[in-house]
Coordinates of C-alpha atoms and ligand atoms in Angstrom, one line a residue:
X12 CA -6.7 0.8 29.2
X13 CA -4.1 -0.5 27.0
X14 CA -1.2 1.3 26.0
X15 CA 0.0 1.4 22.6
X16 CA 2.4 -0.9 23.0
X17 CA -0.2 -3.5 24.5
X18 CA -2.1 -2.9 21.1
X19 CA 0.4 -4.1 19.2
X20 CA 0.7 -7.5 20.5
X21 CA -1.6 -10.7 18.7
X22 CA -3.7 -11.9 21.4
X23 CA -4.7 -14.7 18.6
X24 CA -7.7 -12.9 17.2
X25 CA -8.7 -10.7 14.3
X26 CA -7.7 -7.2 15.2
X27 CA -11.3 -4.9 15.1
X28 CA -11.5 -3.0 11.6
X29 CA -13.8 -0.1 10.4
X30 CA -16.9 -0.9 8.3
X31 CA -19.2 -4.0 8.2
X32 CA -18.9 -6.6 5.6
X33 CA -20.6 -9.5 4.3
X34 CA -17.7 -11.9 5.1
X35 CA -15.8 -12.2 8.2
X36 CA -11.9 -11.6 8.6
X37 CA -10.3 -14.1 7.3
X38 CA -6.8 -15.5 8.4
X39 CA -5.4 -17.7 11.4
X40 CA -4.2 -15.4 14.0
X41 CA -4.0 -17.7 16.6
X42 CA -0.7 -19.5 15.2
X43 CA 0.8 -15.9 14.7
X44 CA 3.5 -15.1 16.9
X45 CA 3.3 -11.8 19.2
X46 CA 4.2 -9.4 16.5
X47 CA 1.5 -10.7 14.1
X48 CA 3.8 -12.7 11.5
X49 CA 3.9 -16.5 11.2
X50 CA 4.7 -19.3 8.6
X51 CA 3.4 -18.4 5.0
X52 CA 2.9 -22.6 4.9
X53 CA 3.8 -21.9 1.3
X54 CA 3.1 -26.0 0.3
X55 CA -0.3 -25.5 2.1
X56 CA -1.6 -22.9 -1.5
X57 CA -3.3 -25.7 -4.1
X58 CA -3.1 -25.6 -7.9
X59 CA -6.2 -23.3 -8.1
X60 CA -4.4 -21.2 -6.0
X61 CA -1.2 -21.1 -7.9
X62 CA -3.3 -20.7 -10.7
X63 CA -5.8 -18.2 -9.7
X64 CA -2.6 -16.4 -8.8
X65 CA -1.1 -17.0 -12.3
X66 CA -4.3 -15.4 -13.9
X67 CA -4.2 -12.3 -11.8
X68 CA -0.8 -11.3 -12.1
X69 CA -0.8 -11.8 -16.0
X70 CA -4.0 -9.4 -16.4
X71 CA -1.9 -7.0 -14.4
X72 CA 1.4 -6.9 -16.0
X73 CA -0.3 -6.5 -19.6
X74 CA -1.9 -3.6 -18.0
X75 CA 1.4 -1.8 -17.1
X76 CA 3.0 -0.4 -20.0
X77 CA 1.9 3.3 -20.5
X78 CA 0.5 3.1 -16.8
X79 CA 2.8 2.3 -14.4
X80 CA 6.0 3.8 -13.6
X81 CA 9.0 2.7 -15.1
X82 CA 10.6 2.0 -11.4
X83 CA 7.4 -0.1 -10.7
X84 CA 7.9 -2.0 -14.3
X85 CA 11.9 -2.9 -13.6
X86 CA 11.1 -4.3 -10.1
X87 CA 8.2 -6.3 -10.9
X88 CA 10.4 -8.9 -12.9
X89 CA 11.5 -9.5 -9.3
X90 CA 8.7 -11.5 -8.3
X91 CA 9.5 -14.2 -10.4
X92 CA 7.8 -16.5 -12.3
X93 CA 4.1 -15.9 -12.2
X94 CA 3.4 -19.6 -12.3
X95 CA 3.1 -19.9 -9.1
X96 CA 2.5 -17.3 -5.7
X97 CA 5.7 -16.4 -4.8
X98 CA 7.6 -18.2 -1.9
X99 CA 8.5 -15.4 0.7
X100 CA 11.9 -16.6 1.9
X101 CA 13.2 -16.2 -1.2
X102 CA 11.7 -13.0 -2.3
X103 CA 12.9 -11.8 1.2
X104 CA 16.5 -12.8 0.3
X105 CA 16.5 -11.0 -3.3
X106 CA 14.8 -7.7 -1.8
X107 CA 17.7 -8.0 1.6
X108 CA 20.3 -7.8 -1.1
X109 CA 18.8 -5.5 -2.8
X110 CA 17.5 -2.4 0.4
X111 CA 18.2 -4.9 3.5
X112 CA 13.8 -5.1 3.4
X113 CA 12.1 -8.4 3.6
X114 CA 8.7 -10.0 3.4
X115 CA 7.2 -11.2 6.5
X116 CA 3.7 -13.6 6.2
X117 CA 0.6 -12.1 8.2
X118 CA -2.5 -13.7 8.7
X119 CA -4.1 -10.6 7.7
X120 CA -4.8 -6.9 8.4
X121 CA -2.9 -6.4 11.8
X122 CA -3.3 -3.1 14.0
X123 CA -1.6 0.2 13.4
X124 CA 0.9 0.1 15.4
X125 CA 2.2 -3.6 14.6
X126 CA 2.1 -2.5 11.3
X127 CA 4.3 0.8 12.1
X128 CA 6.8 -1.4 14.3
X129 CA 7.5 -4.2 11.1
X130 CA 7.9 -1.3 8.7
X131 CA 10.2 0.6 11.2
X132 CA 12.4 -2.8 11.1
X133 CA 12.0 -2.8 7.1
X134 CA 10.0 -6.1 7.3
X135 CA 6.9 -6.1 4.8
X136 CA 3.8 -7.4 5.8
X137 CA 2.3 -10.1 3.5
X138 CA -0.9 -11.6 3.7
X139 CA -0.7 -15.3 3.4
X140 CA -3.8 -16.3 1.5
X141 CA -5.2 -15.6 -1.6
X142 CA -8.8 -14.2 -2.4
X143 CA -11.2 -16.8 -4.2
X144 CA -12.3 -16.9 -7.6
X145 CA -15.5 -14.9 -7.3
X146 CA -12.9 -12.0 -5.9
X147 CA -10.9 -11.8 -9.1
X148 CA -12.3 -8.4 -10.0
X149 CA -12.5 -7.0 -6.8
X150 CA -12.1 -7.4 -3.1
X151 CA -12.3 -5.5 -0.2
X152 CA -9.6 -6.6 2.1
X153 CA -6.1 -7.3 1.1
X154 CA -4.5 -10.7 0.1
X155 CA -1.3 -12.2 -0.8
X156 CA -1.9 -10.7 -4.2
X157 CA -2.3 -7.2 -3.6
X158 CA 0.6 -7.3 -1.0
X159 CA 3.4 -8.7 -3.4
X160 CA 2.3 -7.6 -6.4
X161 CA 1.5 -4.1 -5.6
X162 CA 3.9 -3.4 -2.9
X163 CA 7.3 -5.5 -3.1
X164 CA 8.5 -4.2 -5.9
X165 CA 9.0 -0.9 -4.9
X166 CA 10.5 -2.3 -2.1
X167 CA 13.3 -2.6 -4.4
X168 CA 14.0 1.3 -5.0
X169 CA 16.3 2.7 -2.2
X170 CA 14.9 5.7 -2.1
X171 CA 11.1 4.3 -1.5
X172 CA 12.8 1.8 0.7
X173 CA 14.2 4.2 2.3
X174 CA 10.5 6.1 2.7
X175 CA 8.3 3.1 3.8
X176 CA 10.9 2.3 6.9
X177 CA 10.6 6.4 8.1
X178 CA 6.8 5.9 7.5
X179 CA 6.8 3.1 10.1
X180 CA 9.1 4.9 12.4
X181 CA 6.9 8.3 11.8
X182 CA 3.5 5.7 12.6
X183 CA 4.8 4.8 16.0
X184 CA 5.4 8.2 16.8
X185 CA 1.9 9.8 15.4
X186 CA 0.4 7.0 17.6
X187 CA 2.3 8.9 20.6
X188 CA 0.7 12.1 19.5
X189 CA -3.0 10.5 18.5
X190 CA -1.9 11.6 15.0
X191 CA -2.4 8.0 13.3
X192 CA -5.9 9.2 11.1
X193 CA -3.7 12.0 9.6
X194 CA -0.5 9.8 9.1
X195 CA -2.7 7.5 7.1
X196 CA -3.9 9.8 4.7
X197 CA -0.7 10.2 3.7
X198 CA -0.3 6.1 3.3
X199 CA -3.4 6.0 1.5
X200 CA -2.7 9.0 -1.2
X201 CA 0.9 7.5 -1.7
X202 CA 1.8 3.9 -1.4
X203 CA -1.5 3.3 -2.2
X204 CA -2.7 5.1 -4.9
X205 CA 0.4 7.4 -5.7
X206 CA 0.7 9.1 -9.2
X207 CA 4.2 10.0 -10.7
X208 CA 4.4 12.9 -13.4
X209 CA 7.2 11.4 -15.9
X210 CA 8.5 13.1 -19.1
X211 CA 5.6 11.0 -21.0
X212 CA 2.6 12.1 -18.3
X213 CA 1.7 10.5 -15.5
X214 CA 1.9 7.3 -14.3
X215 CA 0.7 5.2 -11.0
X216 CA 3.0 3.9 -8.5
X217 CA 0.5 3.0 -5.5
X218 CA 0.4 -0.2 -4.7
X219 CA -3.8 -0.2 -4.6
X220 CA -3.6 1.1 -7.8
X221 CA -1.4 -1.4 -9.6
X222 CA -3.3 -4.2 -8.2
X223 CA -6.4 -3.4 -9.4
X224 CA -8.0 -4.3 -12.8
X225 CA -10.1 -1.4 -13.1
X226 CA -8.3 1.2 -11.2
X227 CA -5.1 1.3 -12.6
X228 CA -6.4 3.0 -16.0
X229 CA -8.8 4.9 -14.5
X230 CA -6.7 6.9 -12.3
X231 CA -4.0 7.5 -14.9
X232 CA -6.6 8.4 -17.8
X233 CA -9.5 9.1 -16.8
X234 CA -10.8 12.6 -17.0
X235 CA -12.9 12.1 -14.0
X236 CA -11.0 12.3 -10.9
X237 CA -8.6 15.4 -9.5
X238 CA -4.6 15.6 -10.1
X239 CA -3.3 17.6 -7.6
X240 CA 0.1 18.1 -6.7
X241 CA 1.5 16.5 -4.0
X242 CA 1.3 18.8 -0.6
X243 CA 1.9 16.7 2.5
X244 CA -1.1 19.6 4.6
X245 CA -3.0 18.5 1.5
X246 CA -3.4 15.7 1.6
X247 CA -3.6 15.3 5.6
X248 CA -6.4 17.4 5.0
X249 CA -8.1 14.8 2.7
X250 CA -10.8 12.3 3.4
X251 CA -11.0 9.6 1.3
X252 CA -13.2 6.7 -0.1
X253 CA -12.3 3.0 0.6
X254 CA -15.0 1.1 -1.4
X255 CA -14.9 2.7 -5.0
X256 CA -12.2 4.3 -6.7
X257 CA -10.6 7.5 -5.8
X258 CA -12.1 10.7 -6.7
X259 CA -8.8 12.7 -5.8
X260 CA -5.0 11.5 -6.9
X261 CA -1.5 12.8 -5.6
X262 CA 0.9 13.4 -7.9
X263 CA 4.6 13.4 -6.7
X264 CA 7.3 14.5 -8.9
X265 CA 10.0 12.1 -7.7
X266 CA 10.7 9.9 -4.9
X267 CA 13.1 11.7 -3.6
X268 CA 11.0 14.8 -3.4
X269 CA 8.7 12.7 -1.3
X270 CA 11.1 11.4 1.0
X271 CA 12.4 15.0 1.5
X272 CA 8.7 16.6 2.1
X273 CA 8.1 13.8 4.7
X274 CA 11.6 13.7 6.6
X275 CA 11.0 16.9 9.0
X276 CA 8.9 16.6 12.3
X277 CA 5.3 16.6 11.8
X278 CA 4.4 17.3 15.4
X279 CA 4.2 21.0 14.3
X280 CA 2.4 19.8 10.6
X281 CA -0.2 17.7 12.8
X282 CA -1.4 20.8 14.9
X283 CA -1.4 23.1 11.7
X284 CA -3.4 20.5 9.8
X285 CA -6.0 20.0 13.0
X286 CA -6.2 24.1 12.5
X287 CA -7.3 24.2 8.7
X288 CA -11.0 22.8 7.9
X289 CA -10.8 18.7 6.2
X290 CA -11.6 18.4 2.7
X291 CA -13.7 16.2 1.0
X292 CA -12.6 13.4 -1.1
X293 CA -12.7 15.2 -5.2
X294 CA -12.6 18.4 -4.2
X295 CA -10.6 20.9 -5.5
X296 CA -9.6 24.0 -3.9
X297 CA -10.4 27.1 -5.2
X298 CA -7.2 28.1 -7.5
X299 CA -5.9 25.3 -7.2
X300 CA -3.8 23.8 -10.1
X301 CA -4.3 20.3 -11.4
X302 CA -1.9 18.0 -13.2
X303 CA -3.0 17.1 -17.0
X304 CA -3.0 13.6 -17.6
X305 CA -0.6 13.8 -21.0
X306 CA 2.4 15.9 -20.0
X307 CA 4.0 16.4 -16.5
X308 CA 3.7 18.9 -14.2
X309 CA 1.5 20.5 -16.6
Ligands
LIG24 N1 8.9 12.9 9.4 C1 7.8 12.2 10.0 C2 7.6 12.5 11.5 O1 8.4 13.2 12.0 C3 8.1 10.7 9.8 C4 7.6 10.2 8.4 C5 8.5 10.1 7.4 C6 6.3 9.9 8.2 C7 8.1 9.6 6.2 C8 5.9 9.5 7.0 C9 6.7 9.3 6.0 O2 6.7 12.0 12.0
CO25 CO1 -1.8 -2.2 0.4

């Protein structure tokens, strides 16, 4: 058998994912080094590319006043000009100055614990290429543009920073302790598809959130899906969907409460949450308080 550290090494191919698609993974993972990152080839994109790019980041920065958080809306200026994708070294240069992160180019989804050991270093994980133009409403796995533009600029806060890096450190050890389905619940209901409660209501700061056309408004106004305060056994409790939008959102109040909820040991939270029952994506528990869309906390 191999051992977790075995799992984390490329062995040139497209690690196995759950769920069956239509199209198969995409990405060249035989010129990726050992840790899964490689050249991002940035002269290789075309002028579609640039452009398809152009198109997708414009329909999502109009979107962001009154929906995203203000952190989200500072950073994003960071990318640079959406004419054209951006080019990693230099966005890895800004964001160093900025937290000491960086971008790092990836062929693609990579396994767990490859992903843990980049974030532990505070290198990002970017997808190299971009989805087609019969994906620009939707698409199932993650490209170039749902890495930078939903999860960089964030990267640019100290205190997420800050977060992101412990997450990776707290992956490799939830690997250790056959904990990893927990630990990414709590990926999933925060960098993800995070909600923020602000003086003027609530507002999204998950990255699968603020890539997404549809999404974005949906989880910040719709009446349809839960609010729930953030509680880290919560949401390891919670299952949740990965091919239509989420029927339950996490709201934090700050980062820094989040980054203090997740710094002590979870060995003792991971056998407590095996204890209690799972719950089911959009349910609500009974008693439990939700957060209105309009004012915070309330
Ligand atoms: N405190 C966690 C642990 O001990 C590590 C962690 C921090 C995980 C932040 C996620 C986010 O495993
Ligand atoms: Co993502």
């Amino acid at each position: 058998m191999l051992d977790s550290a075995d799992k984390a090494v490329n062995q040139g191919v497209a690690p196995v994912t759950y769920g069956q698609g239509e199209r198969p993974p995409r990405g060249d993972y035989a010129s990726a080094r050992a840790d899964y990152t490689g050249e991002q080839r940035w002269s290789d994109y075309t002028p579609q590319e640039h452009d398809l790019y152009r198109r997708l980041y414009e329909r999502q920065a109009s979107q962001l006043p009154g929906l995203a958080c203000d952190e989200f809306i500072e950073a994003v200026e960071h990318l640079g000009h959406p004419a054209q994708i951006p080019r990693f070294d230099e966005l890895s240069e800004k964001l160093h100055r900025a937290t000491t992160w960086e971008v790092v180019a990836v062929p693609g989804l990579i396994p767990e614990e490859a992903f843990f050991a980049l974030l532990a270093q505070r290198k990002f994980p970017v997808t190299r290429w971009l989805r087609t133009p019969e994906e620009f409403d939707y698409i199932v796995e993650p490209d170039v543009f749902h890495d930078l533009f939903g999860h960089v600029p964030l990267l640019f806060n100290p205190v997420f920073a800050d977060y992101m890096q412990a997450y990776g450190a707290g992956g490799l050890k939830a690997s250790r302790l056959d904990a990893c389905e927990l630990l990414a619940r709590l990926y999933w209901y925060t960098v993800e598809f995070g909600l923020i409660a602000t003086p003027q209501g609530v507002r999204a700061y998950g990255a699968g959130v603020l890539s997404s056309a549809g999404e974005l408004q949906h989880s910040v106004r719709s009446p349809e899906p839960s609010r729930v305060h953030f509680d880290l056994q919560r949401i390891m409790r919670t299952r949740y969907k990965i091919d239509s939008y989420q029927a339950t959102y996490f709201v934090i109040d700050s980062f820094d409460q989040l980054f203090a909820a997740t710094a002590p040991d979870f060995t003792p939270i991971y056998r407590a949450v095996r204890e209690q029952p799972e719950i089911e994506a959009g349910a609500v528990l009974p008693g439990e308080p939700l957060v209105g869309v309009d004012c915070a906390g309330a």
